mmCIF file of C-alpha atoms and ligand atoms in Angstrom:
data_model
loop_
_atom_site.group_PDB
_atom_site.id
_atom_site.type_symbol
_atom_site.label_atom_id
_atom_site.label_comp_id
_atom_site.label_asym_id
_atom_site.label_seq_id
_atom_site.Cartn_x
_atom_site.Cartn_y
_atom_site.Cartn_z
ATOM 1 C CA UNK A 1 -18.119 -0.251 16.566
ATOM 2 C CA UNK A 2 -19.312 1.332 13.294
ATOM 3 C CA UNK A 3 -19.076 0.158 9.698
ATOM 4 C CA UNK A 4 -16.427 2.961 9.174
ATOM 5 C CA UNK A 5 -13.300 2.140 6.904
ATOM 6 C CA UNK A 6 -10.050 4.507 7.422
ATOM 7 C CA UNK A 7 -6.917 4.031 4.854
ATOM 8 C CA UNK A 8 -3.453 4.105 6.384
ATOM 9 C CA UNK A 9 -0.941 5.378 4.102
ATOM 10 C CA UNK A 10 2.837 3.918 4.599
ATOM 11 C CA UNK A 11 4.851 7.280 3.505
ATOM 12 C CA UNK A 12 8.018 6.999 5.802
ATOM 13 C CA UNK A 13 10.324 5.140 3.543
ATOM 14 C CA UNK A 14 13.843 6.727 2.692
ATOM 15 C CA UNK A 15 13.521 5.645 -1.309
ATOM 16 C CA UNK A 16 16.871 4.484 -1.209
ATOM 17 C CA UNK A 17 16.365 2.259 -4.368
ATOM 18 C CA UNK A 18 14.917 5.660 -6.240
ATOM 19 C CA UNK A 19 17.949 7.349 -5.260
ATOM 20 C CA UNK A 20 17.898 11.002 -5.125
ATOM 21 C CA UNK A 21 17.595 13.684 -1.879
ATOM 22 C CA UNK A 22 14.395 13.741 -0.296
ATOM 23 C CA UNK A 23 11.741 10.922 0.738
ATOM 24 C CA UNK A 24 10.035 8.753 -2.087
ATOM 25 C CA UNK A 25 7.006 9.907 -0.932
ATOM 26 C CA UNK A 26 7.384 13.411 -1.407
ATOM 27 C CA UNK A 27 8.728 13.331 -5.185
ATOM 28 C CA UNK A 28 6.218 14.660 -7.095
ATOM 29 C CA UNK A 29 4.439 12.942 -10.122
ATOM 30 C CA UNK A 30 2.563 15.117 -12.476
ATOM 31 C CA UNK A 31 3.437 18.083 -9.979
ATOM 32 C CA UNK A 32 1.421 16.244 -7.161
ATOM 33 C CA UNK A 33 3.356 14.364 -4.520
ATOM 34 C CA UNK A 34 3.471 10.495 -4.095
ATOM 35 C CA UNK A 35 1.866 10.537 -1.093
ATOM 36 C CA UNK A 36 -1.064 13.044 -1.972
ATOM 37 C CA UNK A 37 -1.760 10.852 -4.837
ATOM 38 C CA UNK A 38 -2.269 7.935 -2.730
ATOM 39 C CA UNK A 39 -4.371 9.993 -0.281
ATOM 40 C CA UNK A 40 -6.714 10.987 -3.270
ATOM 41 C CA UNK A 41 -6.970 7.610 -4.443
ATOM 42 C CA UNK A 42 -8.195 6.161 -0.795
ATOM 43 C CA UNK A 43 -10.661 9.052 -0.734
ATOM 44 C CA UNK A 44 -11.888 8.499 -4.226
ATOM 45 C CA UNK A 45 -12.423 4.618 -2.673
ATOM 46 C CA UNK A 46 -14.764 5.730 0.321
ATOM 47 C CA UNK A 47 -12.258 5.839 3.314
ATOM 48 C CA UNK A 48 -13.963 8.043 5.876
ATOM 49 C CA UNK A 49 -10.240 8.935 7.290
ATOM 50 C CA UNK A 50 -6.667 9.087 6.094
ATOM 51 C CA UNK A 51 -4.000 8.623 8.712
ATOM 52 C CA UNK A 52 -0.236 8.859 6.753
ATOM 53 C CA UNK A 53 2.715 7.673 7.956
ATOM 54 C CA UNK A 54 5.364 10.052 7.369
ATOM 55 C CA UNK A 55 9.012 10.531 7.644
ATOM 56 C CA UNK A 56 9.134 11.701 11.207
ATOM 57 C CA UNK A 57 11.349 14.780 10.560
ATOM 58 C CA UNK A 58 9.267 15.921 7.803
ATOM 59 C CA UNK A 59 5.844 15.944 9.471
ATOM 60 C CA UNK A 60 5.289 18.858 9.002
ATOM 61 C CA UNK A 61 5.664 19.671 5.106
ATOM 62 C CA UNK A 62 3.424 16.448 4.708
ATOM 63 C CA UNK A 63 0.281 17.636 6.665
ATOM 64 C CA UNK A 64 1.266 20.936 4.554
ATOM 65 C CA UNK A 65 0.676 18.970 1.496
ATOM 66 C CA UNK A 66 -2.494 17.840 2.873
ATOM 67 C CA UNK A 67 -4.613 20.162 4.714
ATOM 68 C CA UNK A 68 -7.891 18.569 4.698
ATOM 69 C CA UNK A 69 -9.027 17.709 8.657
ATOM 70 C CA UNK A 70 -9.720 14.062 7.483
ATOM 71 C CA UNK A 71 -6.010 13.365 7.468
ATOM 72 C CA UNK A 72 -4.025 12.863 10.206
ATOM 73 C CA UNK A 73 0.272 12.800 9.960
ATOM 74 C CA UNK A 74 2.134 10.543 12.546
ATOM 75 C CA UNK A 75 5.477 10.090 12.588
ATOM 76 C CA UNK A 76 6.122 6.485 10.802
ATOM 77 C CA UNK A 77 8.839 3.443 12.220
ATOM 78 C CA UNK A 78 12.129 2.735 11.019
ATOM 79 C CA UNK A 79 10.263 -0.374 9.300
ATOM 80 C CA UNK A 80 7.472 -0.609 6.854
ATOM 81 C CA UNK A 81 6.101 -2.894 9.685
ATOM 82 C CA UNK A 82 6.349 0.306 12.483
ATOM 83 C CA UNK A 83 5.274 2.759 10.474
ATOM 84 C CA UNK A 84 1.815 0.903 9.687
ATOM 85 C CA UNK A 85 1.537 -0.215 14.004
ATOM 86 C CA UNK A 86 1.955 3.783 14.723
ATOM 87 C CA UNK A 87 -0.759 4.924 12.108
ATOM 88 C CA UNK A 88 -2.924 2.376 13.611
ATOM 89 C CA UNK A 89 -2.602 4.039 16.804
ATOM 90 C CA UNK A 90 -4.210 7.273 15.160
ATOM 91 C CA UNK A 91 -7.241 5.606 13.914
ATOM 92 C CA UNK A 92 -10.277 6.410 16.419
ATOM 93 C CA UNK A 93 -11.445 3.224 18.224
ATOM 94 C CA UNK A 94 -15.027 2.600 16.429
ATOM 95 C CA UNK A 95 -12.988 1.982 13.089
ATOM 96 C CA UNK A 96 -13.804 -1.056 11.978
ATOM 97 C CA UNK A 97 -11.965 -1.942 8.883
ATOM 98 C CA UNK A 98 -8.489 -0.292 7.634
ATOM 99 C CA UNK A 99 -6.872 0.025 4.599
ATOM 100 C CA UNK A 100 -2.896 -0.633 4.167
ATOM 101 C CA UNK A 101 -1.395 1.629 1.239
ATOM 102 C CA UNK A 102 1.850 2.362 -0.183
ATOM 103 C CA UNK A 103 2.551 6.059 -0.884
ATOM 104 C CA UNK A 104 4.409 4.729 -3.770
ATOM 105 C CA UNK A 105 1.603 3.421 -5.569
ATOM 106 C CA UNK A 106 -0.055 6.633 -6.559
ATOM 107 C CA UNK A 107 -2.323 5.974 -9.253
ATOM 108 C CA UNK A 108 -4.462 2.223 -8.042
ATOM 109 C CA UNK A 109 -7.582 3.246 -9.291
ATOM 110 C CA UNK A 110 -10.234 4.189 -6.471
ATOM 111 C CA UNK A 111 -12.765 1.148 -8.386
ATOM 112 C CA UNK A 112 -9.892 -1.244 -6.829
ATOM 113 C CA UNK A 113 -10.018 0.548 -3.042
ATOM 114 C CA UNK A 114 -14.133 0.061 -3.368
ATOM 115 C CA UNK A 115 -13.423 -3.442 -4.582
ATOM 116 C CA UNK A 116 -11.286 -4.206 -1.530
ATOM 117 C CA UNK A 117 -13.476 -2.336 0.777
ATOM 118 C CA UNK A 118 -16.861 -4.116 -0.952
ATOM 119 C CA UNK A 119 -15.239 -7.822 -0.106
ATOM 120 C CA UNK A 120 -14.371 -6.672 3.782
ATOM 121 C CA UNK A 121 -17.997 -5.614 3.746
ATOM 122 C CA UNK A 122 -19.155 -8.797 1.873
ATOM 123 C CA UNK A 123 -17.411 -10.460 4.653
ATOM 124 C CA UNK A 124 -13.905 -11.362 4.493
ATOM 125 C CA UNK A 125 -11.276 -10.520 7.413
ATOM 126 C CA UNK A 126 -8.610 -9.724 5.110
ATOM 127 C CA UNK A 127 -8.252 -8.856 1.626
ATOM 128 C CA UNK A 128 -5.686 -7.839 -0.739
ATOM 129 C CA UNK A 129 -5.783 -6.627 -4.582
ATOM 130 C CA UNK A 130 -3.569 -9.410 -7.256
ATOM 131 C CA UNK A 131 -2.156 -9.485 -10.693
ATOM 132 C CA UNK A 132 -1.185 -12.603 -12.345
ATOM 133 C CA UNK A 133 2.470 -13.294 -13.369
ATOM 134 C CA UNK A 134 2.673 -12.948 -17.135
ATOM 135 C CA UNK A 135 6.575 -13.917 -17.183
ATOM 136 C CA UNK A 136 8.113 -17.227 -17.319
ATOM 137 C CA UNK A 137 9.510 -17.793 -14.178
ATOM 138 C CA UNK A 138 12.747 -19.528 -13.006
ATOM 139 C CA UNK A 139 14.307 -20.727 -9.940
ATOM 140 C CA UNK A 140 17.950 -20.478 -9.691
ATOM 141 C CA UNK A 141 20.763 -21.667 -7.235
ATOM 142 C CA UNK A 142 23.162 -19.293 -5.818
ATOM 143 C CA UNK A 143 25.360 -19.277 -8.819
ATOM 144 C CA UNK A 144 22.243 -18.063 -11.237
ATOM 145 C CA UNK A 145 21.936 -21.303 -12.969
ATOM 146 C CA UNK A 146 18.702 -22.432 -13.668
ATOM 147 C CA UNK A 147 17.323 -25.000 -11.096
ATOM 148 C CA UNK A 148 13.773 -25.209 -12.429
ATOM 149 C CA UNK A 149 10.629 -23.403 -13.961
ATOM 150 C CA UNK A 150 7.965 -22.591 -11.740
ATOM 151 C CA UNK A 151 4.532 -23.296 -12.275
ATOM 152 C CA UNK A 152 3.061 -19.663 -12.769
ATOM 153 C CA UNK A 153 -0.519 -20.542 -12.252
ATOM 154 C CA UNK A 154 -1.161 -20.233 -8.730
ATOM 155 C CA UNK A 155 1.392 -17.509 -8.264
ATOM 156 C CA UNK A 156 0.264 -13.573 -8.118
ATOM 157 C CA UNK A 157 1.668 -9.940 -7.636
ATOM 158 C CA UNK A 158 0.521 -8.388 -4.772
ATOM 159 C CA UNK A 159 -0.570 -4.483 -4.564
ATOM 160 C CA UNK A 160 -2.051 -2.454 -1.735
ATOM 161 C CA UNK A 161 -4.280 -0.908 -0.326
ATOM 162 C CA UNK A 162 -4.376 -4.364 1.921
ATOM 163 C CA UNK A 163 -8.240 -4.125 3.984
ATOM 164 C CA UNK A 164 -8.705 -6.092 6.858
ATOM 165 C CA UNK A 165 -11.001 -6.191 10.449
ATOM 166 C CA UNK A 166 -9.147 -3.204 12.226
ATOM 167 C CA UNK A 167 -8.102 -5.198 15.728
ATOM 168 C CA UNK A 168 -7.051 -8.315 13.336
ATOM 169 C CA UNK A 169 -4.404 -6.477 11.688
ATOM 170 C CA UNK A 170 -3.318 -4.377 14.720
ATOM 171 C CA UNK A 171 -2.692 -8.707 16.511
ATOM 172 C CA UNK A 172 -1.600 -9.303 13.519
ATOM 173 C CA UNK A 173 1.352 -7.093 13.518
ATOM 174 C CA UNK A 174 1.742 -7.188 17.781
ATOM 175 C CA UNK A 175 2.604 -10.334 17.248
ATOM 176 C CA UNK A 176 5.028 -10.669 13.966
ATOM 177 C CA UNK A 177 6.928 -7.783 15.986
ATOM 178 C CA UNK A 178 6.618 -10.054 19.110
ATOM 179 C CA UNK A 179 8.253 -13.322 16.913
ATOM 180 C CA UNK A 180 10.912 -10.336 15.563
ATOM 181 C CA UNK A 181 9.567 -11.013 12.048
ATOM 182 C CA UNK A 182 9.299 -8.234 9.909
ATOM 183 C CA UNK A 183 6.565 -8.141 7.072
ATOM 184 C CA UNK A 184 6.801 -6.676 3.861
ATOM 185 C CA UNK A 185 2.998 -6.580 3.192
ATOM 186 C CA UNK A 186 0.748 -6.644 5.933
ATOM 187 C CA UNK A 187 -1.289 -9.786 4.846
ATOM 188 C CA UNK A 188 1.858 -11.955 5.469
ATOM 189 C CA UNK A 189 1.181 -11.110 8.979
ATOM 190 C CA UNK A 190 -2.316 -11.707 9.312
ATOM 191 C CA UNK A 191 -1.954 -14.980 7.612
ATOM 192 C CA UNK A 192 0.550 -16.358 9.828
ATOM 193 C CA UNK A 193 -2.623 -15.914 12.448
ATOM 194 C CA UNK A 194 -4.266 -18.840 10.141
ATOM 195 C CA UNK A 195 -6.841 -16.429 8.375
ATOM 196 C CA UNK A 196 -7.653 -16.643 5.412
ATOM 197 C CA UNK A 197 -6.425 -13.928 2.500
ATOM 198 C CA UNK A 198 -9.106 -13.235 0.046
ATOM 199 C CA UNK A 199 -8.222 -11.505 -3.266
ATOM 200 C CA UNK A 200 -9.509 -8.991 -5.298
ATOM 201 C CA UNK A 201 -8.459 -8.258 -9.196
ATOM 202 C CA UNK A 202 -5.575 -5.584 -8.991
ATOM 203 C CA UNK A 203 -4.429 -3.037 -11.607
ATOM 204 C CA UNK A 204 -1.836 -2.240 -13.447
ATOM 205 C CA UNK A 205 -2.157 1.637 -12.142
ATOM 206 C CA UNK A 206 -1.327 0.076 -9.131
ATOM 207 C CA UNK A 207 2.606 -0.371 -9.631
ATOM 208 C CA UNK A 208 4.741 0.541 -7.180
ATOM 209 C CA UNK A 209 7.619 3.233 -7.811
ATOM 210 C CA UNK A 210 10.845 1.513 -6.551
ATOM 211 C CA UNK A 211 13.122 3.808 -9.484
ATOM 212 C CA UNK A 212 13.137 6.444 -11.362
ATOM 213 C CA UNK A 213 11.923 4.065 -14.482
ATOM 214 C CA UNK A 214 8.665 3.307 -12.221
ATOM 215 C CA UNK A 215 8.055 6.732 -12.386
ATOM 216 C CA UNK A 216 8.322 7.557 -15.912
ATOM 217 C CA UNK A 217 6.161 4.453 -16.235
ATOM 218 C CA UNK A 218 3.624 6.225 -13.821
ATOM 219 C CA UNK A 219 3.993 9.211 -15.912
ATOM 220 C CA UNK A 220 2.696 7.711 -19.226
ATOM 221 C CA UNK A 221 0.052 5.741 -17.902
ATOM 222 C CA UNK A 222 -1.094 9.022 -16.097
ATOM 223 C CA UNK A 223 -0.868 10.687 -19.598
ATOM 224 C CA UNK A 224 -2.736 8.045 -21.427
ATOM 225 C CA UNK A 225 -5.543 8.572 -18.571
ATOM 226 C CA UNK A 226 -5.737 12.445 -19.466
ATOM 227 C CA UNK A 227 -5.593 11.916 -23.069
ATOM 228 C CA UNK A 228 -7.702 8.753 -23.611
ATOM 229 C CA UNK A 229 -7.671 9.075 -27.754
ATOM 230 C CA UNK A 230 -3.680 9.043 -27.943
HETATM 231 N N1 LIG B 1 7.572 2.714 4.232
HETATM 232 C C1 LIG B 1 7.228 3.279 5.456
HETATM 233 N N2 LIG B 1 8.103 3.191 6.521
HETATM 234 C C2 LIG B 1 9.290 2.570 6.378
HETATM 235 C C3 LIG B 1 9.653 1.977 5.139
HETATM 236 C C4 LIG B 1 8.765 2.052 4.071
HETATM 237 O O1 LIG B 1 6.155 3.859 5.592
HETATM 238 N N3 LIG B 1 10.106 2.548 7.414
HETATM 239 C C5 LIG B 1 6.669 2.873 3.085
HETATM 240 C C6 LIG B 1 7.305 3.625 1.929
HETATM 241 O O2 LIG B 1 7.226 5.038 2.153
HETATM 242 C C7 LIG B 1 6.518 3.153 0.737
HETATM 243 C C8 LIG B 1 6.009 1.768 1.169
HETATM 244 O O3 LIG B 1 6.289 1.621 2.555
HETATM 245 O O4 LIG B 1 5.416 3.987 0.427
HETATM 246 C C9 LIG B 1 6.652 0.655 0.360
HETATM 247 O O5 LIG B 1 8.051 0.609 0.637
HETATM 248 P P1 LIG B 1 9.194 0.780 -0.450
HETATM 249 O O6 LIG B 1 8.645 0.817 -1.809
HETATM 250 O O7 LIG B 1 10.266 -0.190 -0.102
HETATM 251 O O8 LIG B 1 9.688 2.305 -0.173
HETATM 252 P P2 LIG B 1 11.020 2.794 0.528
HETATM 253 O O9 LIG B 1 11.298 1.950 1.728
HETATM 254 O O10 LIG B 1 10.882 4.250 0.704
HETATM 255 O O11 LIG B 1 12.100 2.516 -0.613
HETATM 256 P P3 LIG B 1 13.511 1.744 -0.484
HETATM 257 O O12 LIG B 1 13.189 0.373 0.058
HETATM 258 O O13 LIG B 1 14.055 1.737 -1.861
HETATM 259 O O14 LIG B 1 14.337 2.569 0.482
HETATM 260 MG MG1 LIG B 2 11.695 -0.189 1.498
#
């Protein structure tokens, strides 16, 4: 086993929420596709490998998009869930720790993928990059009327990339699939193991693009990067 860390990047979505004719992963931000974005930003972190999920029919216009020998393209699942348990079939056996990212959060900030990679290393099994909730927020019945206000304080946003011990994560998801439980983020599944989730300060580059709005968000926060005196 070496001290290696590969990123997985989840890339076979359909975007339905975004709308529009191809893959969420393959619209292109700044003339750069989702998905090479997020490849970037793992690299820019210190993963030693890339493996991206990818729409299965379009496998090969995404290893197109990224040439480099470092990544490898597998066809993803028809769940979040699948797509991560086939890339973790393409990451070579001495791998210790992975990284879980979203293709449609292409800007996190590689400091944020070291951070995440620097607490796996410090020691914890699992990690996973937070915001605080700056809203109010409210719990409602099924009508919409207002049932209560949550405390805020111990709640947080979640962002990926998710790290965690390699075999962990690959149990981990063995056996949500084996309960038929299907994970949104793949710390949900390591946690119902009874391991503990650390957490790392997230960014606000880190949004994920769900609609078009995300993206013109992603758009301005890229330009205020390029032009830092505006
Ligand atoms: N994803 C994936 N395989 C799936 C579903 C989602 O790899 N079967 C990926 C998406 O490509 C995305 C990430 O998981 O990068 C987060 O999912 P989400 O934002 O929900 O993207 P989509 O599923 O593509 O969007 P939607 O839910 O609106 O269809
Ligand atoms: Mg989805």
């Amino acid at each position: 086993m070496t001290t290696s860390c590969w990123g997985v990047v989840c890339a076979a979505g359909r975007g339905e929420r975004f709308g529009g004719s191809r893959p969420k992963a393959l619209i292109e931000l700044a003339g750069t596709a989702l998905v090479v974005h997020a490849v970037r930003a793992l690299r820019d972190g210190g993963c030693a490998g890339i493996v991206v999920a990818a729409p299965a029919a379009l496998n090969s216009e995404v290893s197109r998009l990224v040439p480099d020998l470092d990544v490898v393209v597998v066809g993803g699942g028809a769940t979040r869930q699948n797509s991560v348990r086939a890339a973790l079939q393409a990451v070579p056996d001495d791998v210790r720790w992975v990284l879980v990212h979203d293709a449609a959060r292409p800007l996190v900030p590689g400091a944020v993928v070291q951070a995440v990679r620097a607490a796996l290393v410090a020691g914890a099994a699992a990690v996973i990059p937070v915001l605080p909730v700056v809203d109010t927020m409210k719990s409602v019945d099924p009508d919409g009327t207002v049932t209560g206000t949550v405390d805020r304080t111990a709640l947080r946003r979640a962002q990926t990339p998710q790290g965690f011990e390699r075999d962990l994560l690959v149990r981990a998801l063995e056996e949500s699939t084996a309960r038929g439980d299907e994970v949104t983020d793949d710390a949900e599944a390591v946690a119902a193991l009874g391991i503990s989730v650390r957490t790392v300060p997230g960014d606000e580059r880190g949004l994920k693009i769900t609609t078009p709005a995300d993206l013109a968000l992603a758009q301005a926060l890229l330009g205020h990067r390029d032009n830092p005196t505006q």
